[in-house]
């Protein structure tokens, strides 16, 4: 049987003057107790033991418990609080030492402390309650939070640490100075929550945490919408993040699964995987990311499938030893490049669709920079569809490029391998420039304004089994010191155009074309003759036109003595 105790300010017949008196009476009789409190202010600290319910006898918030300092409610046992407002300073407003606690339609304000501290082994259930200024801390405790509001927390609004486990549903977090929810070495599930205005990541899982975030809305945060770090795991599904620095990030060994999420208007990146992060990202959409929609860097290695990228600057960027596998990527209306691989990064792309971007795929970096692209279509890429640069290596299979400046190009010392690719309606088909290498098999080039295949510098081209139709003045143009071969290729076009215009260093084998082949040899020029030097010499001496014998000659002297000897030896 539940005993009933009534508290009224100042007391009256049959009531208690303060809550503490009613609690002492209930504790003396033992057994379940219900303490009903009339509206008013009660400046006291409450210690509750056993099976006790504290209930406001009136509207929620009509009973205010506000001591001068210290904890407001110290609980152990099976405690239920309904409709009270608890205000504390410089301490844990509600301290749950043991047992269970239910806060229903309760308002808690912590000025310089913690709203609720649920300690190891305890369990707290929070429903339809409001927590302001302080955090709610589950330290090794279990918890359930439904339809609650967390406002202006001085650090984290909710922290689950040291093996704690909680479920949060349909709750709102506003203005937390650090995180809305932090899960550290613990487990948490967030469903249908709204988080806005946090100073750091709205939701953070760290130190091997396990966190599930489902159907949540996150906006206007200073850092990540959702952050997995420190080898954390979990699932993020059906969420929308807007106006964050990064929509979602997986870093330092974390490996979440992110599905069916939207990341809109992010100030830096939509999906960010740095510092050995991992993760699987499926069927997500990134809209108008200001820097990069999907960034993989510093050893990150995600798997991304079914990602739609609309607007923004760069689509997918894999840089600085990052790596990743990307399939069913749809990128549209980007101001810069759709796919970028640089600086020792490695990326594999499958079934890619790129439309109306400044550029399609670009690579740049040392020889360890590689990209593989299998299956896809690039339409209306203004600068070009696929371009390899530096010493990077790119392999492209089964890709179609339509409309733009260049279909496929290799520059500097890069290597580009094309297999079963098609180029149509471009200004130029395929280019090899500098010291690059281009290898193509079963390539089809149709209708470029310029050459179907152009090579210059000291580039090397090896093109076999390929077709060039209705190209510009020349289907194949080899200039300067470029070398290579054309094997089993065909060229069709208007009369008067050329099949091949080359420098004599590109071997043409089995060319099927009615158009002419023009060779323009460019052997190294012979060394020029030595320059003619006009020398003028003034002689202050005799000039002999014939051989002269038995003569004595003196010149350049101011005084000469000449002696002659006769046949008898007499001198004169």
XYZ file of C-alpha atoms in Angstrom:
572
model
C 0.000 0.000 0.000
C 1.339 3.449 -0.994
C 1.213 5.993 1.811
C 0.340 9.589 0.826
C 2.026 12.691 2.274
C 0.983 16.259 1.459
C 3.286 19.292 1.646
C 2.025 22.902 1.697
C 4.100 26.085 2.107
C 3.994 27.079 5.768
C 2.013 23.962 6.611
C -1.600 23.528 7.620
C -3.577 20.892 9.358
C -2.856 17.461 7.939
C 0.117 18.663 5.825
C 3.842 19.081 6.177
C 5.483 22.519 6.074
C 8.400 21.354 3.934
C 9.341 18.443 1.719
C 12.144 17.218 3.960
C 9.681 16.688 6.856
C 7.434 14.574 4.672
C 10.425 12.520 3.481
C 11.532 11.860 7.044
C 8.042 10.702 7.948
C 7.918 8.406 4.949
C 11.345 6.976 5.702
C 10.278 6.215 9.286
C 7.297 4.153 8.198
C 9.064 2.496 5.324
C 7.224 1.048 2.332
C 6.160 2.918 -0.828
C 5.359 6.602 -0.358
C 3.866 9.390 -2.475
C 4.676 12.962 -1.495
C 2.321 15.497 -3.059
C 3.605 19.079 -3.008
C 1.444 22.172 -3.247
C 2.661 25.001 -5.550
C 5.346 27.231 -4.072
C 9.099 27.754 -3.546
C 10.961 25.339 -1.307
C 14.563 26.380 -0.492
C 15.711 22.975 0.705
C 17.927 20.055 -0.205
C 16.234 16.705 -0.585
C 17.603 13.301 0.347
C 15.405 10.505 -0.898
C 15.839 6.867 0.043
C 13.628 3.912 -0.742
C 10.556 3.744 -2.939
C 9.331 7.339 -3.093
C 7.379 9.484 -5.554
C 7.604 13.285 -5.434
C 4.769 14.930 -7.379
C 3.720 18.527 -7.930
C 0.095 19.033 -6.913
C -0.592 21.407 -9.781
C 0.835 22.328 -13.182
C 4.416 21.230 -14.013
C 6.812 23.919 -12.769
C 4.463 25.173 -10.072
C 6.719 23.623 -7.431
C 10.250 25.077 -7.353
C 12.922 23.501 -5.168
C 15.830 25.932 -4.947
C 18.344 25.601 -2.088
C 21.156 28.092 -1.597
C 23.801 25.599 -2.738
C 24.717 21.951 -3.094
C 22.679 19.142 -4.582
C 18.938 19.591 -4.797
C 18.021 15.900 -4.963
C 20.214 13.107 -3.598
C 18.543 9.836 -4.576
C 19.053 6.140 -3.886
C 16.389 3.505 -4.257
C 13.380 3.661 -6.559
C 12.608 7.358 -6.945
C 10.041 9.073 -9.188
C 9.813 12.865 -9.575
C 6.907 14.443 -11.477
C 6.259 18.082 -12.354
C 8.907 19.719 -10.114
C 11.400 22.410 -11.048
C 14.830 21.781 -9.508
C 17.348 24.643 -9.441
C 20.891 24.143 -8.195
C 24.254 25.884 -8.082
C 27.846 24.639 -8.161
C 26.949 20.969 -7.654
C 25.073 18.068 -9.198
C 21.442 19.176 -9.079
C 20.235 15.564 -9.155
C 22.657 12.905 -7.919
C 21.581 9.291 -8.422
C 23.785 7.088 -6.246
C 21.967 3.774 -6.494
C 18.831 2.224 -7.885
C 16.536 3.857 -10.407
C 15.201 7.341 -11.039
C 12.311 8.624 -13.155
C 12.053 12.321 -14.025
C 8.721 13.080 -15.682
C 7.782 16.625 -16.773
C 10.605 17.952 -14.623
C 12.625 21.121 -15.248
C 16.234 21.108 -14.047
C 18.495 24.154 -14.075
C 22.143 23.822 -13.168
C 24.031 27.086 -12.628
C 27.640 25.967 -12.742
C 27.056 22.265 -12.202
C 25.505 19.095 -13.587
C 21.773 18.685 -14.111
C 21.787 14.942 -13.516
C 24.582 12.577 -12.551
C 23.600 8.925 -12.913
C 26.398 6.865 -11.425
C 27.646 3.389 -12.292
C 25.072 0.661 -11.966
C 22.080 3.002 -11.822
C 19.304 3.595 -14.352
C 17.515 6.865 -15.124
C 14.393 7.427 -17.227
C 13.725 10.976 -18.425
C 10.443 11.901 -20.139
C 8.990 15.247 -21.257
C 11.560 17.126 -19.162
C 13.787 20.155 -19.675
C 17.448 20.495 -18.749
C 19.132 23.875 -18.907
C 22.751 25.060 -18.567
C 24.254 21.868 -17.120
C 24.848 18.457 -18.656
C 23.154 15.139 -18.051
C 25.825 12.570 -17.275
C 25.453 8.801 -17.490
C 28.680 7.431 -16.016
C 28.471 3.682 -16.362
C 24.694 4.005 -16.018
C 21.751 3.002 -18.181
C 19.190 5.492 -19.360
C 16.157 6.238 -21.455
C 15.386 9.769 -22.635
C 12.175 10.655 -24.481
C 10.733 14.000 -25.620
C 13.157 16.060 -23.538
C 14.756 19.452 -24.190
C 18.395 20.303 -23.493
C 19.201 24.009 -23.694
C 22.417 26.055 -23.444
C 24.585 23.402 -21.817
C 27.913 24.814 -20.653
C 29.705 21.809 -22.193
C 27.985 18.597 -23.385
C 24.223 18.439 -23.042
C 24.263 14.643 -22.615
C 27.402 12.605 -21.916
C 27.463 8.809 -21.829
C 30.810 7.495 -20.591
C 32.579 4.557 -18.958
C 30.369 1.803 -20.303
C 27.063 3.619 -19.982
C 24.175 2.771 -22.267
C 21.227 4.987 -23.181
C 18.475 5.506 -25.725
C 17.390 9.044 -26.686
C 14.191 9.586 -28.640
C 12.381 12.618 -30.012
C 14.432 15.106 -27.995
C 15.776 18.552 -28.832
C 19.267 19.935 -28.157
C 19.960 23.656 -28.539
C 23.032 25.795 -27.937
C 25.449 23.341 -26.317
C 28.905 24.876 -26.037
C 30.626 21.571 -26.859
C 28.538 18.577 -28.018
C 24.854 17.946 -27.948
C 25.515 14.261 -27.235
C 28.897 12.739 -26.453
C 29.368 8.964 -26.249
C 32.772 7.836 -24.967
C 33.617 4.185 -24.385
C 29.856 3.628 -24.128
C 26.747 2.889 -26.213
C 23.920 5.143 -27.305
C 20.975 5.208 -29.695
C 19.505 8.506 -30.924
C 16.202 8.413 -32.782
C 14.174 11.330 -34.116
C 16.196 13.974 -32.280
C 16.891 17.560 -33.323
C 20.210 19.256 -32.586
C 21.166 22.831 -33.411
C 23.713 25.481 -32.502
C 26.413 23.309 -30.897
C 29.919 24.682 -30.446
C 31.569 21.484 -31.652
C 30.206 18.295 -33.218
C 26.488 17.982 -32.551
C 26.885 14.249 -31.894
C 30.256 12.702 -31.056
C 31.295 9.068 -30.564
C 34.844 8.576 -29.299
C 37.075 6.034 -27.564
C 35.623 2.841 -29.054
C 32.048 3.994 -28.607
C 29.071 2.409 -30.361
C 26.482 4.919 -31.520
C 23.369 4.702 -33.659
C 21.827 7.907 -35.012
C 18.514 7.475 -36.831
C 16.107 9.994 -38.396
C 17.738 12.989 -36.695
C 17.905 16.592 -37.919
C 21.093 18.564 -37.255
C 21.679 22.201 -38.193
C 23.836 25.273 -37.583
C 26.756 23.571 -35.827
C 30.303 24.883 -35.645
C 32.033 21.580 -36.457
C 30.763 18.150 -37.547
C 27.131 17.195 -37.586
C 28.083 13.676 -36.510
C 31.643 12.667 -35.580
C 32.955 9.143 -35.166
C 36.507 9.125 -33.788
C 38.841 6.985 -31.699
C 37.925 3.616 -33.283
C 34.203 4.126 -32.781
C 31.512 2.169 -34.595
C 27.847 2.583 -35.286
C 25.057 3.344 -37.714
C 23.797 6.687 -39.011
C 20.610 6.399 -41.047
C 17.959 8.704 -42.455
C 19.474 11.883 -41.003
C 19.701 15.394 -42.428
C 22.617 17.690 -41.598
C 22.727 21.301 -42.780
C 24.952 24.324 -42.158
C 27.715 22.329 -40.477
C 31.460 22.580 -41.062
C 31.435 18.868 -41.970
C 28.280 16.820 -42.367
C 29.714 13.572 -41.013
C 33.307 12.600 -40.217
C 34.954 9.245 -39.510
C 38.514 9.545 -38.230
C 41.288 7.703 -36.339
C 40.230 4.157 -37.047
C 36.481 4.656 -36.756
C 34.301 2.556 -39.040
C 30.622 3.621 -39.090
C 27.901 2.726 -41.564
C 26.085 5.788 -42.931
C 22.955 5.245 -45.033
C 20.226 7.348 -46.639
C 21.441 10.669 -45.207
C 21.437 14.189 -46.657
C 24.236 16.697 -46.037
C 23.275 20.157 -47.271
C 25.055 23.529 -47.333
C 28.089 22.299 -45.396
C 30.711 25.000 -45.038
C 33.621 22.657 -45.779
C 32.811 19.010 -46.520
C 29.741 16.808 -46.591
C 31.507 13.488 -45.881
C 34.986 13.708 -44.351
C 37.251 10.670 -43.809
C 40.730 11.728 -42.600
C 43.470 10.189 -40.425
C 43.013 6.451 -41.054
C 39.252 6.701 -40.786
C 37.120 4.134 -42.559
C 33.392 3.759 -42.975
C 30.716 2.623 -45.411
C 28.570 5.382 -46.917
C 25.538 4.233 -48.893
C 22.803 6.121 -50.752
C 23.708 9.515 -49.307
C 23.271 12.939 -50.885
C 25.590 15.922 -50.582
C 24.191 19.276 -51.709
C 26.188 22.497 -52.189
C 29.268 21.681 -50.099
C 31.453 24.771 -50.190
C 34.832 22.985 -50.469
C 34.573 19.221 -51.086
C 31.496 17.013 -51.028
C 33.418 13.826 -50.130
C 36.973 14.226 -48.798
C 39.356 11.348 -48.079
C 42.798 12.309 -46.778
C 45.743 11.289 -44.595
C 45.214 7.558 -44.871
C 41.423 7.517 -44.792
C 39.885 4.521 -46.579
C 36.076 4.524 -46.949
C 33.691 2.659 -49.207
C 31.133 4.969 -50.847
C 28.208 3.621 -52.879
C 25.176 5.270 -54.418
C 26.236 8.803 -53.500
C 24.529 11.754 -55.215
C 26.437 15.036 -55.335
C 24.662 18.201 -56.460
C 26.280 21.636 -56.653
C 29.227 22.859 -54.659
C 32.905 23.089 -55.546
C 34.673 19.690 -55.744
C 32.822 16.370 -55.760
C 35.062 13.545 -54.509
C 38.665 14.318 -53.503
C 41.075 11.543 -52.474
C 44.379 13.146 -51.468
C 47.482 12.785 -49.291
C 47.737 8.966 -49.161
C 44.001 8.506 -48.866
C 42.332 5.604 -50.635
C 38.826 4.443 -51.257
C 36.325 2.616 -53.425
C 33.490 4.628 -54.964
C 30.602 3.103 -56.909
C 27.422 4.543 -58.429
C 28.546 8.130 -57.939
C 26.287 10.750 -59.537
C 27.870 14.223 -59.592
C 26.188 17.249 -61.194
C 26.616 21.004 -61.505
C 29.967 21.326 -59.720
C 31.986 24.493 -60.161
C 35.264 22.564 -60.220
C 36.259 18.923 -60.729
C 33.888 16.042 -60.005
C 36.556 13.451 -59.060
C 40.069 14.313 -57.864
C 42.961 11.994 -56.923
C 46.244 13.554 -55.779
C 49.396 13.172 -53.677
C 50.023 9.403 -53.356
C 46.301 8.664 -53.120
C 44.603 5.617 -54.630
C 40.985 5.454 -55.728
C 38.757 2.974 -57.501
C 35.625 4.328 -59.225
C 32.844 2.203 -60.676
C 29.702 3.204 -62.572
C 30.143 6.972 -62.354
C 27.830 9.587 -63.849
C 29.126 13.168 -64.144
C 27.134 16.003 -65.726
C 27.682 19.732 -66.174
C 30.856 20.011 -64.112
C 33.927 22.058 -64.922
C 35.994 18.850 -65.134
C 35.386 15.139 -64.714
C 38.283 13.132 -63.249
C 41.732 14.626 -62.650
C 44.826 13.049 -61.128
C 48.082 14.675 -60.120
C 51.047 13.512 -58.092
C 53.952 11.048 -57.976
C 53.875 7.521 -59.393
C 52.033 6.139 -56.357
C 49.012 8.259 -57.291
C 46.617 5.904 -59.071
C 43.013 5.846 -60.178
C 40.881 3.128 -61.746
C 37.614 4.049 -63.425
C 35.302 1.319 -64.713
C 31.991 2.125 -66.314
C 30.577 5.596 -66.461
C 29.520 8.601 -68.419
C 30.818 12.165 -68.468
C 28.583 14.748 -70.159
C 29.164 18.475 -70.644
C 32.409 18.715 -68.663
C 33.617 22.086 -69.822
C 37.379 21.539 -69.419
C 37.608 17.811 -69.985
C 36.345 14.422 -68.885
C 39.472 12.567 -67.693
C 42.935 14.061 -67.240
C 46.075 12.496 -65.737
C 48.968 14.713 -64.648
C 52.286 14.621 -62.840
C 53.504 11.008 -62.725
C 50.093 9.561 -61.835
C 48.670 6.419 -63.443
C 45.062 6.127 -64.556
C 43.162 3.165 -65.996
C 39.772 3.811 -67.627
C 37.444 1.072 -68.873
C 34.054 1.341 -70.531
C 33.609 5.092 -70.124
C 31.826 7.497 -72.457
C 32.695 11.208 -72.673
C 30.434 13.644 -74.499
C 30.619 17.367 -75.064
C 33.421 19.457 -73.623
C 36.981 20.488 -74.415
C 38.884 17.172 -74.241
C 37.684 13.631 -73.780
C 40.801 12.005 -72.273
C 44.218 13.576 -71.776
C 47.603 12.594 -70.365
C 50.065 15.363 -69.562
C 53.512 15.765 -68.011
C 54.880 12.280 -67.121
C 51.583 10.566 -66.385
C 50.302 7.272 -67.791
C 46.768 6.870 -69.114
C 45.283 3.506 -70.132
C 41.980 3.458 -72.041
C 39.969 0.322 -72.788
C 36.568 0.231 -74.529
C 36.081 3.981 -74.169
C 34.102 6.379 -76.343
C 34.481 10.103 -77.061
C 31.859 12.097 -78.960
C 31.054 15.741 -79.701
C 34.202 17.086 -78.019
C 36.487 19.875 -79.170
C 39.369 17.380 -79.067
C 39.233 13.636 -78.600
C 42.305 12.258 -76.829
C 45.576 14.087 -76.070
C 49.044 13.015 -74.942
C 51.328 15.905 -74.014
C 54.784 16.318 -72.532
C 56.476 13.038 -71.566
C 53.231 11.188 -70.921
C 52.234 7.723 -72.092
C 48.847 6.895 -73.587
C 47.737 3.318 -74.256
C 44.307 2.781 -75.821
C 42.433 -0.324 -76.912
C 39.076 -0.327 -78.687
C 38.769 3.441 -78.475
C 36.023 5.217 -80.423
C 36.289 8.934 -81.204
C 33.497 10.634 -83.155
C 33.057 14.184 -84.349
C 35.636 16.304 -82.512
C 36.368 19.760 -83.887
C 40.109 19.112 -83.544
C 42.142 15.916 -83.776
C 40.710 12.626 -82.606
C 44.124 11.752 -81.204
C 46.804 14.373 -80.681
C 50.276 13.904 -79.263
C 53.087 16.370 -78.842
C 56.282 16.942 -76.926
C 57.953 13.570 -76.295
C 54.742 11.712 -75.535
C 54.365 8.013 -76.349
C 51.115 6.622 -77.751
C 50.104 3.005 -78.327
C 46.651 2.837 -79.890
C 45.184 -0.394 -81.249
C 41.815 -1.568 -82.539
C 40.391 1.946 -82.425
C 38.084 4.004 -84.607
C 38.157 7.683 -85.516
C 35.209 9.194 -87.367
C 34.518 12.691 -88.715
C 37.356 14.358 -86.868
C 38.724 17.797 -87.678
C 41.487 18.434 -90.214
C 43.353 15.292 -89.064
C 42.059 12.266 -87.189
C 45.506 11.602 -85.690
C 48.108 14.329 -85.258
C 51.606 13.540 -83.969
C 53.879 16.516 -83.510
C 57.381 17.353 -82.284
C 59.245 14.374 -80.763
C 56.232 12.200 -79.919
C 56.520 8.497 -80.741
C 54.410 5.366 -80.740
C 52.266 3.261 -83.018
C 48.771 2.880 -84.477
C 47.711 -0.743 -85.001
C 44.534 -1.986 -86.686
C 42.831 1.411 -86.526
C 40.235 2.875 -88.884
C 39.570 6.471 -89.904
C 36.513 7.812 -91.717
C 35.693 11.390 -92.549
C 35.019 14.038 -95.117
C 37.120 14.127 -98.315
C 40.070 16.448 -97.990
C 40.720 15.707 -94.342
C 43.656 13.568 -93.263
C 43.717 10.216 -91.545
C 47.131 10.778 -89.969
C 49.397 13.789 -89.870
C 52.556 12.767 -88.109
C 56.224 13.363 -87.643
C 57.533 10.050 -88.924
C 58.091 8.659 -85.437
C 54.661 7.119 -85.021
C 54.458 3.740 -86.727
C 51.237 3.199 -88.658
C 50.271 -0.476 -88.914
C 47.132 -1.765 -90.661
C 45.326 1.549 -91.004
C 41.916 1.230 -92.667
C 41.114 4.571 -94.283
C 40.555 6.172 -97.659
C 41.985 9.430 -96.327
C 45.584 10.379 -96.852
C 48.493 10.009 -94.453
C 50.896 12.934 -94.352
C 54.354 12.564 -92.895
C 56.196 15.648 -91.775
C 59.631 14.473 -90.713
C 61.321 16.567 -88.114
C 64.829 15.100 -87.857
C 67.181 16.973 -85.581
C 68.703 19.906 -87.472
C 72.346 19.582 -88.564
C 74.753 21.511 -86.405
C 75.393 24.973 -87.848
C 78.831 25.733 -89.389
C 81.325 27.464 -87.170
C 80.980 31.205 -87.243
C 83.188 33.237 -89.642
C 85.573 35.488 -87.775
C 87.065 38.453 -89.652
C 90.598 39.064 -88.383
C 92.634 42.107 -89.322
C 96.456 41.880 -88.843
C 98.952 44.729 -89.314
C 102.456 43.530 -90.217
C 105.503 45.692 -89.347
C 107.793 43.327 -91.250
C 108.700 42.331 -94.808
C 106.225 40.250 -96.784
C 107.796 37.550 -99.006
C 105.915 36.335 -102.038
C 108.506 33.598 -102.842
C 111.058 31.452 -101.055
C 114.073 33.477 -99.949
C 117.579 32.046 -99.195
C 120.879 33.418 -97.891
C 119.265 36.488 -96.455
C 119.652 38.329 -93.208
C 116.649 40.135 -91.958
C 116.251 42.596 -89.140
C 113.077 44.437 -88.242
C 111.755 46.241 -85.299
C 115.229 47.607 -84.445
C 116.299 51.201 -84.178
C 120.028 50.479 -84.904
C 121.563 47.732 -87.060
C 125.307 46.820 -87.617
C 125.926 44.639 -90.612
C 129.258 42.794 -91.254
C 130.213 41.062 -94.456
C 132.949 38.386 -94.829
C 134.875 37.994 -98.131
C 136.154 34.737 -99.516
C 139.624 35.280 -98.049
C 138.138 35.787 -94.601
C 138.703 39.510 -94.385
C 135.866 41.451 -92.920
C 134.674 44.843 -94.070
